[in-house]
Structures are given as structure tokens and as C-alpha cells.
Coordinates of N, CA, C and O in Angstrom, one line a residue:
X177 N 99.9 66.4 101.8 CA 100.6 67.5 101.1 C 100.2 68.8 101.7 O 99.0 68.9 102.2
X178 N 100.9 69.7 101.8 CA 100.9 71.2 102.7 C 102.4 71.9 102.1 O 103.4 71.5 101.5
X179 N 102.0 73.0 102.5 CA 103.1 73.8 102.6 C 104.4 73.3 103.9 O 104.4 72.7 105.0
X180 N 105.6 73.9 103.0 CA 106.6 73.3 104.1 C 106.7 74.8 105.1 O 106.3 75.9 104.8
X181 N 107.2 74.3 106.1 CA 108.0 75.4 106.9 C 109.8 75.3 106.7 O 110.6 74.4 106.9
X182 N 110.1 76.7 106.2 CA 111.5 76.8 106.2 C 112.4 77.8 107.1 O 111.7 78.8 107.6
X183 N 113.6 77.7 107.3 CA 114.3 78.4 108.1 C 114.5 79.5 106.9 O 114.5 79.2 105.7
X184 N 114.8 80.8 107.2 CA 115.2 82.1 106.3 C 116.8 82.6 106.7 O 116.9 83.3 107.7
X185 N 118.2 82.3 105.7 CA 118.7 83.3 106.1 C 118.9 84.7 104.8 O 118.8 84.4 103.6
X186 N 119.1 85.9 105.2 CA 119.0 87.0 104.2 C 120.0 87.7 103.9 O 120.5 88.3 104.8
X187 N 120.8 87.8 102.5 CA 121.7 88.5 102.7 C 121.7 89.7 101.6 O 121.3 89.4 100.5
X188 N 122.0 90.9 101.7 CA 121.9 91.9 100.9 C 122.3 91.6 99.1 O 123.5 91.3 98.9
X189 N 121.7 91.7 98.4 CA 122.3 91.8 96.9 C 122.7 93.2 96.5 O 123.9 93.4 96.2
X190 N 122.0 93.8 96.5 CA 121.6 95.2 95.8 C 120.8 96.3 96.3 O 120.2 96.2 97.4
X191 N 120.8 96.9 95.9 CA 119.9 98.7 95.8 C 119.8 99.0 94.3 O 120.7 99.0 93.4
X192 N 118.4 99.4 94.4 CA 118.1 100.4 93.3 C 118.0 102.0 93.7 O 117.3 102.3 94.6
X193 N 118.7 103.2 93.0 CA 118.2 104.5 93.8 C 118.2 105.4 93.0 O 119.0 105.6 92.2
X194 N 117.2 106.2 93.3 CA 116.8 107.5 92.4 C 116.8 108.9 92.8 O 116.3 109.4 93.8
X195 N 117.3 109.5 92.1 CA 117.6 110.9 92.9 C 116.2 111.5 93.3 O 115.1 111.3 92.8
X196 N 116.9 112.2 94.4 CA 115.6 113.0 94.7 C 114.6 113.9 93.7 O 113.4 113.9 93.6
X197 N 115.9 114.8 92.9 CA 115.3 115.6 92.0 C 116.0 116.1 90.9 O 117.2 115.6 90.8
X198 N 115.6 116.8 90.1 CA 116.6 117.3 88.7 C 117.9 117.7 89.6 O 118.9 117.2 89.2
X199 N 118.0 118.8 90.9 CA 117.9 119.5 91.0 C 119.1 119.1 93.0 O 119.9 119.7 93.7
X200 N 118.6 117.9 93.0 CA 118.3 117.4 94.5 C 119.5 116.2 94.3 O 118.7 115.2 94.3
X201 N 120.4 115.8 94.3 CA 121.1 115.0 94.2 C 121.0 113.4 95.0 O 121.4 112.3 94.6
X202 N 120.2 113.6 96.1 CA 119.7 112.8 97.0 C 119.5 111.5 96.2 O 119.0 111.3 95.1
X203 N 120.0 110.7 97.0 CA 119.4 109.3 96.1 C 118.5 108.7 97.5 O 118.8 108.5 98.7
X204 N 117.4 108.6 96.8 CA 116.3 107.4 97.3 C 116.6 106.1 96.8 O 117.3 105.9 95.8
X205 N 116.0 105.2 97.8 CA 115.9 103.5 97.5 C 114.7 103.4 97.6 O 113.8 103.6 98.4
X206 N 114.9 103.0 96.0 CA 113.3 102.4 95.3 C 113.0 100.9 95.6 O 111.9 100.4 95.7
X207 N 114.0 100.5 95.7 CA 113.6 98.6 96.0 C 115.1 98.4 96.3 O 116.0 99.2 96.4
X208 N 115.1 96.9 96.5 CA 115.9 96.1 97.6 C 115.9 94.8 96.9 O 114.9 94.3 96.4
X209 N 116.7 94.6 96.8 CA 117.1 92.7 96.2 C 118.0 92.3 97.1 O 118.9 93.1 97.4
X210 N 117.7 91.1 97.6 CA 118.3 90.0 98.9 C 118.2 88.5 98.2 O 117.4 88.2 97.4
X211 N 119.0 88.1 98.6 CA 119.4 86.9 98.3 C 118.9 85.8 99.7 O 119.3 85.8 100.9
X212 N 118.0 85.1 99.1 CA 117.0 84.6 100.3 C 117.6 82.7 99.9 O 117.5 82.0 98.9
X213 N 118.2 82.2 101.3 CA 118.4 80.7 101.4 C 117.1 80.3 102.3 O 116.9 81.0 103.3
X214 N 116.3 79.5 102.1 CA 115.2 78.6 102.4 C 116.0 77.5 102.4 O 116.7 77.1 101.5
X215 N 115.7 76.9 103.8 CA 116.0 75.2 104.4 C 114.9 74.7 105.1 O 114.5 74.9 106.2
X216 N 114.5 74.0 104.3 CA 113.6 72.7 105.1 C 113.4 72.8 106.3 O 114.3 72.4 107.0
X217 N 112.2 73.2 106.9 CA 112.8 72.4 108.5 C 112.5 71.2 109.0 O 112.8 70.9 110.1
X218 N 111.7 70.5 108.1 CA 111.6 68.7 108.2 C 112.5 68.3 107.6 O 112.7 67.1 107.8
X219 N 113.2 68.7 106.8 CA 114.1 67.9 106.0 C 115.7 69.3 105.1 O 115.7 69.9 104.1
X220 N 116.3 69.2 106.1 CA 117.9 70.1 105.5 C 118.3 69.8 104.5 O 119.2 70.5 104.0
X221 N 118.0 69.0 104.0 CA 118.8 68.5 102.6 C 118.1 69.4 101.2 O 118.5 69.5 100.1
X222 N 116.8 69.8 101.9 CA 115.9 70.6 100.9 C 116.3 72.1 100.8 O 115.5 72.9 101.2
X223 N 117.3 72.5 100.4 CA 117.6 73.8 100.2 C 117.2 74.7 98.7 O 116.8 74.2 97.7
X224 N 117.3 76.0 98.9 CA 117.0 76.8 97.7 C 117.6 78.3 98.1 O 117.2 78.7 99.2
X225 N 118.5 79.2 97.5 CA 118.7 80.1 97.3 C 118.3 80.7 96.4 O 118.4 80.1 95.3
X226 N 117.5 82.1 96.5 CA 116.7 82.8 95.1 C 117.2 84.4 95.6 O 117.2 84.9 96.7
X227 N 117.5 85.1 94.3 CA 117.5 86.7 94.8 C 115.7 87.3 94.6 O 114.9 86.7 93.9
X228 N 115.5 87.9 95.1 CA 114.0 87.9 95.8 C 113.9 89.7 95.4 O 115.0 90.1 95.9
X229 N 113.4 90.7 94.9 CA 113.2 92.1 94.9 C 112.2 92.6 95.5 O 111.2 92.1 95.1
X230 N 111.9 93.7 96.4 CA 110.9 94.3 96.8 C 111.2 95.7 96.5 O 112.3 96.1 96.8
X231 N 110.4 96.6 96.1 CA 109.9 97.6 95.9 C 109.7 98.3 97.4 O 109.1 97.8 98.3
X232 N 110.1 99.2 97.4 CA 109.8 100.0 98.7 C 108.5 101.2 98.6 O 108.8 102.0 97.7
X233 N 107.7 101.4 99.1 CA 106.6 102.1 99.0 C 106.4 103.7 99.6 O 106.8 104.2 100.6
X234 N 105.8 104.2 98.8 CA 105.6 105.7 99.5 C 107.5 106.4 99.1 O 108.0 107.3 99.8
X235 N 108.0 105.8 98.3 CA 109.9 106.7 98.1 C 109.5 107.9 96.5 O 110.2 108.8 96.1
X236 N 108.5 107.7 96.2 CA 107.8 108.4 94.8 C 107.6 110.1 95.7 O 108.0 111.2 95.4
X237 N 106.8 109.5 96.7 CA 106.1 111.0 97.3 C 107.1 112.2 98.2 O 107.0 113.3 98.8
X238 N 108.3 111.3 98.1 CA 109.4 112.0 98.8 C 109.7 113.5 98.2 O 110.1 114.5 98.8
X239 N 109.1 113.3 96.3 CA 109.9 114.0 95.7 C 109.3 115.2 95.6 O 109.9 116.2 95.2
X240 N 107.7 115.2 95.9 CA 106.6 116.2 96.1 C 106.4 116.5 97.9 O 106.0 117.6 98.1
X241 N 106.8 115.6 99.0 CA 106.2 115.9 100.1 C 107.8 116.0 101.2 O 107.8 116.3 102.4
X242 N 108.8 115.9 100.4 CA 110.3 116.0 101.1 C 110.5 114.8 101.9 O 109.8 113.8 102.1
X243 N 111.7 115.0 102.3 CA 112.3 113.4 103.0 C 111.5 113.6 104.2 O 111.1 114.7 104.6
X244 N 111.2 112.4 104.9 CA 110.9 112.2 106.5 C 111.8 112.6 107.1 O 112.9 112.7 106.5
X245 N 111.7 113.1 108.6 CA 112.7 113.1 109.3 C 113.7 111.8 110.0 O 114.6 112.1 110.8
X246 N 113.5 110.7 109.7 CA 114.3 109.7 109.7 C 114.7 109.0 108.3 O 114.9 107.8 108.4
X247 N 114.8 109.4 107.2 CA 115.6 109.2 106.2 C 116.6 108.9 106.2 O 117.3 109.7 106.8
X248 N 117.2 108.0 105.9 CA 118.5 107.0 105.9 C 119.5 107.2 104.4 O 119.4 106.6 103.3
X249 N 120.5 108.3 104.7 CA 121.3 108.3 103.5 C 121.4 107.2 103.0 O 121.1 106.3 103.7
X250 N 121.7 106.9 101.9 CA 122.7 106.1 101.6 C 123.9 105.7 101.6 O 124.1 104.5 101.3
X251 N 124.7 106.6 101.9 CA 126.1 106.2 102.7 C 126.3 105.9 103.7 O 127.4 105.6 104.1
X252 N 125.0 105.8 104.6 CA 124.6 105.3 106.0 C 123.8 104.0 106.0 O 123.8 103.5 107.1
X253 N 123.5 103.6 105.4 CA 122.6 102.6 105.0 C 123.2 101.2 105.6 O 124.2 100.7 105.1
X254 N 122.8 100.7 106.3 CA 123.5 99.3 106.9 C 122.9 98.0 106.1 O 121.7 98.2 105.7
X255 N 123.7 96.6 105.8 CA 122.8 95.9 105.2 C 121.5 95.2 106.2 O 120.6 94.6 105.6
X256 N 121.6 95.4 107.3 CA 120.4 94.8 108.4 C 119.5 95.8 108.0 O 118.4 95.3 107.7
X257 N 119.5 97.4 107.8 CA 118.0 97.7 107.5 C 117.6 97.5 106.4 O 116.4 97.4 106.4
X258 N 118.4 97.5 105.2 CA 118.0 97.5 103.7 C 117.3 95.7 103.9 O 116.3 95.4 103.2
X259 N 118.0 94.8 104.6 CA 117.3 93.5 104.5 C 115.4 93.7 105.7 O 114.3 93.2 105.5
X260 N 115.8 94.5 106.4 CA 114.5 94.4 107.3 C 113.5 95.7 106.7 O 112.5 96.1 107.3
X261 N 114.0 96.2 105.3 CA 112.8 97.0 104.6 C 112.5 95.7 103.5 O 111.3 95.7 103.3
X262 N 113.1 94.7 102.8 CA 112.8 93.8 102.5 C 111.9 93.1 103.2 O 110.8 93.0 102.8
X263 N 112.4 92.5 104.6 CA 111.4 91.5 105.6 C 110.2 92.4 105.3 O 109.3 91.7 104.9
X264 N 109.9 93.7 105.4 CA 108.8 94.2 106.1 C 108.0 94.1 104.5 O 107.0 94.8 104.4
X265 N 108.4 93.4 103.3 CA 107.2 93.8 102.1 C 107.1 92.5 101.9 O 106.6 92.1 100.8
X266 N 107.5 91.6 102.7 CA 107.4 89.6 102.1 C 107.0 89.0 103.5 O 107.8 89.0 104.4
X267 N 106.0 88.6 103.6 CA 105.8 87.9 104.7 C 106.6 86.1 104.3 O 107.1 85.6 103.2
X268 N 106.3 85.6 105.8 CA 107.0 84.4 106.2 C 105.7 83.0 105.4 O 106.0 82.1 104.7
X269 N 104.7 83.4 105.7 CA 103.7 82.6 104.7 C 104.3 82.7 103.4 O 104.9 81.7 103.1
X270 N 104.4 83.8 102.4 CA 104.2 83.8 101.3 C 105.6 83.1 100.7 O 105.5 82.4 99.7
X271 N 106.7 83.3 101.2 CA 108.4 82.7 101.1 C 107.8 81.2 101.3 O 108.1 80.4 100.4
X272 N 106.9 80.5 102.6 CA 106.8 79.3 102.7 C 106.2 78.8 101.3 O 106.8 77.9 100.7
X273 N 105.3 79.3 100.9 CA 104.4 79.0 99.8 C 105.3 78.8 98.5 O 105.4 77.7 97.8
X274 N 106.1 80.3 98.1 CA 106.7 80.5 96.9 C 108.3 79.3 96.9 O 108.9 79.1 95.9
X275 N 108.6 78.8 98.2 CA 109.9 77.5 98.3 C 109.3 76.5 97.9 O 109.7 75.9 96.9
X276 N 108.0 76.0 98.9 CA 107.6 74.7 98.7 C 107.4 74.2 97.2 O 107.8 73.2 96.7
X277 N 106.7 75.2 96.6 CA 106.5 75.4 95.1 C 107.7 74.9 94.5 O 107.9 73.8 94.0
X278 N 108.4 75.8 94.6 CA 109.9 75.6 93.9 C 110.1 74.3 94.3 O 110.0 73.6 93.3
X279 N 110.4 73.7 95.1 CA 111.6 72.7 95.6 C 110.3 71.2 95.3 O 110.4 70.3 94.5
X280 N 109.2 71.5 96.2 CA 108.5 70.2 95.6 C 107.1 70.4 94.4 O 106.3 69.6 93.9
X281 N 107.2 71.1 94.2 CA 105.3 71.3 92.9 C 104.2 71.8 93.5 O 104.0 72.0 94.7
X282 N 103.5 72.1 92.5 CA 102.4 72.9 93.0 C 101.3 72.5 93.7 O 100.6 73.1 94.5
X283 N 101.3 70.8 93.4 CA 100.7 69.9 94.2 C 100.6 70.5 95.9 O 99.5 70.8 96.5
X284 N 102.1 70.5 96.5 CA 102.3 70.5 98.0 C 101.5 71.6 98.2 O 100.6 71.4 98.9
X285 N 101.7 73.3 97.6 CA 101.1 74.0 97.8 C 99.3 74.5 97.7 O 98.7 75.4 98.3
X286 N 99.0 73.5 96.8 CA 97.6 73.6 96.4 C 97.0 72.6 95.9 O 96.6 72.7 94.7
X287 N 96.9 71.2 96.6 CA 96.5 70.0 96.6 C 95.3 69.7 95.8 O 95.2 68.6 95.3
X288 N 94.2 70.7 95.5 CA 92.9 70.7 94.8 C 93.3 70.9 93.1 O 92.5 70.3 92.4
X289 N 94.3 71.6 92.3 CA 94.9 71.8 91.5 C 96.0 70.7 90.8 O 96.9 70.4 91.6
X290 N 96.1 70.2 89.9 CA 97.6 69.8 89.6 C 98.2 70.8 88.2 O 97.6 71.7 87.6
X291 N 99.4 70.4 88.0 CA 99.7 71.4 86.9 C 99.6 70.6 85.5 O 99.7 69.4 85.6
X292 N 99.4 71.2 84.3 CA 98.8 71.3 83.3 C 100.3 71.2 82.1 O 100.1 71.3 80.8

């Protein structure tokens, strides 16, 4: 029993966004929801689609420290980066861990435990 290895494909769900200010119309992206398919890679028949949310960090301090100079409107916003600000808050371990769970028990994931 182990964790499985799965293939990832990602596709955009959503945006959350908050204006800059009372004052500032700007909308920030607070978090990111993607729609994450996990496939087996010992076995394809083991599939799972989950919408998945990440919070994006440091978009709070924008409103006290101003935009970065590479700020990304939102009318500019492509779904490849809004999914690779996703990739960058979920690593590939933790998706392995949180599918195997799903698809086979807690068992596979943490063999010293059973569930209760």
C-alpha cells in the first residue's frame, strides 16, 4: 500500500475578486478554483475530477502597498496563468496523497492508521 502517482490535467473554474479600494475600482484575485482530473498512472480506469480552490497570497497588501509592477488585469488574465497561480499553491505530492485517499482509502495513504 503507498500512494498512487497520477497524471494532472487543469482546467480553469473560476475567480474570486476584490476591488482594490472604496475608491480604486481595480479588481484583485483572491483565489482560483480549477477543476483538477487525476488518472492513475498504474491503472487509467482510476479516474477523479474535483474543483480544487487556492487562495492566492500577499493580494491583501496590495491595498496598503499598491499593485506590483507586473499586475495582471483582469481583463487580461489568460486561463494558463490563473491555473499556474493555482499549480504554484498545491504541490504534485499533496494532489497524489489527497486522490489516492479519494479513489482507494486511507489505508493506501497511511498504512499505520485505518479509519474508524
Amino acid at each position: 500500500m503507498a500512494i498512487h502517482n497520477f497524471n494532472y490535467t487543469y482546467t480553469l473554474d473560476s475567480i474570486n475578486t476584490i476591488p482594490l479600494s472604496m475608491t480604486d475600482n481595480t479588481l484583485i484575485v483572491k483565489n482560483v478554483c480549477v477543476e483538477v482530473t487525476a488518472v492513475d498512472q498504474a491503472d487509467n480506469t482510476q479516474t477523479m475530477t474535483e474543483k480544487m480552490y487556492a487562495s492566492l497570497s500577499g493580494v491583501y497588501s496590495y491595498k496598503t502597498d499598491g499593485l506590483p509592477e507586473d499586475f495582471i488585469l483582469v481583463e487580461d488574465l489568460t486561463n494558463d496563468k490563473a491555473i499556474e497561480w493555482y499549480q504554484a499553491t498545491t504541490t504534485t505530492q499533496d494532489l497524489d496523497a489527497y486522490f489516492t485517499w479519494q479513489l482507494y482509502g486511507w489505508e493506501e495513504v497511511d498504512p499505520t492508521r485505518s479509519e474508524e
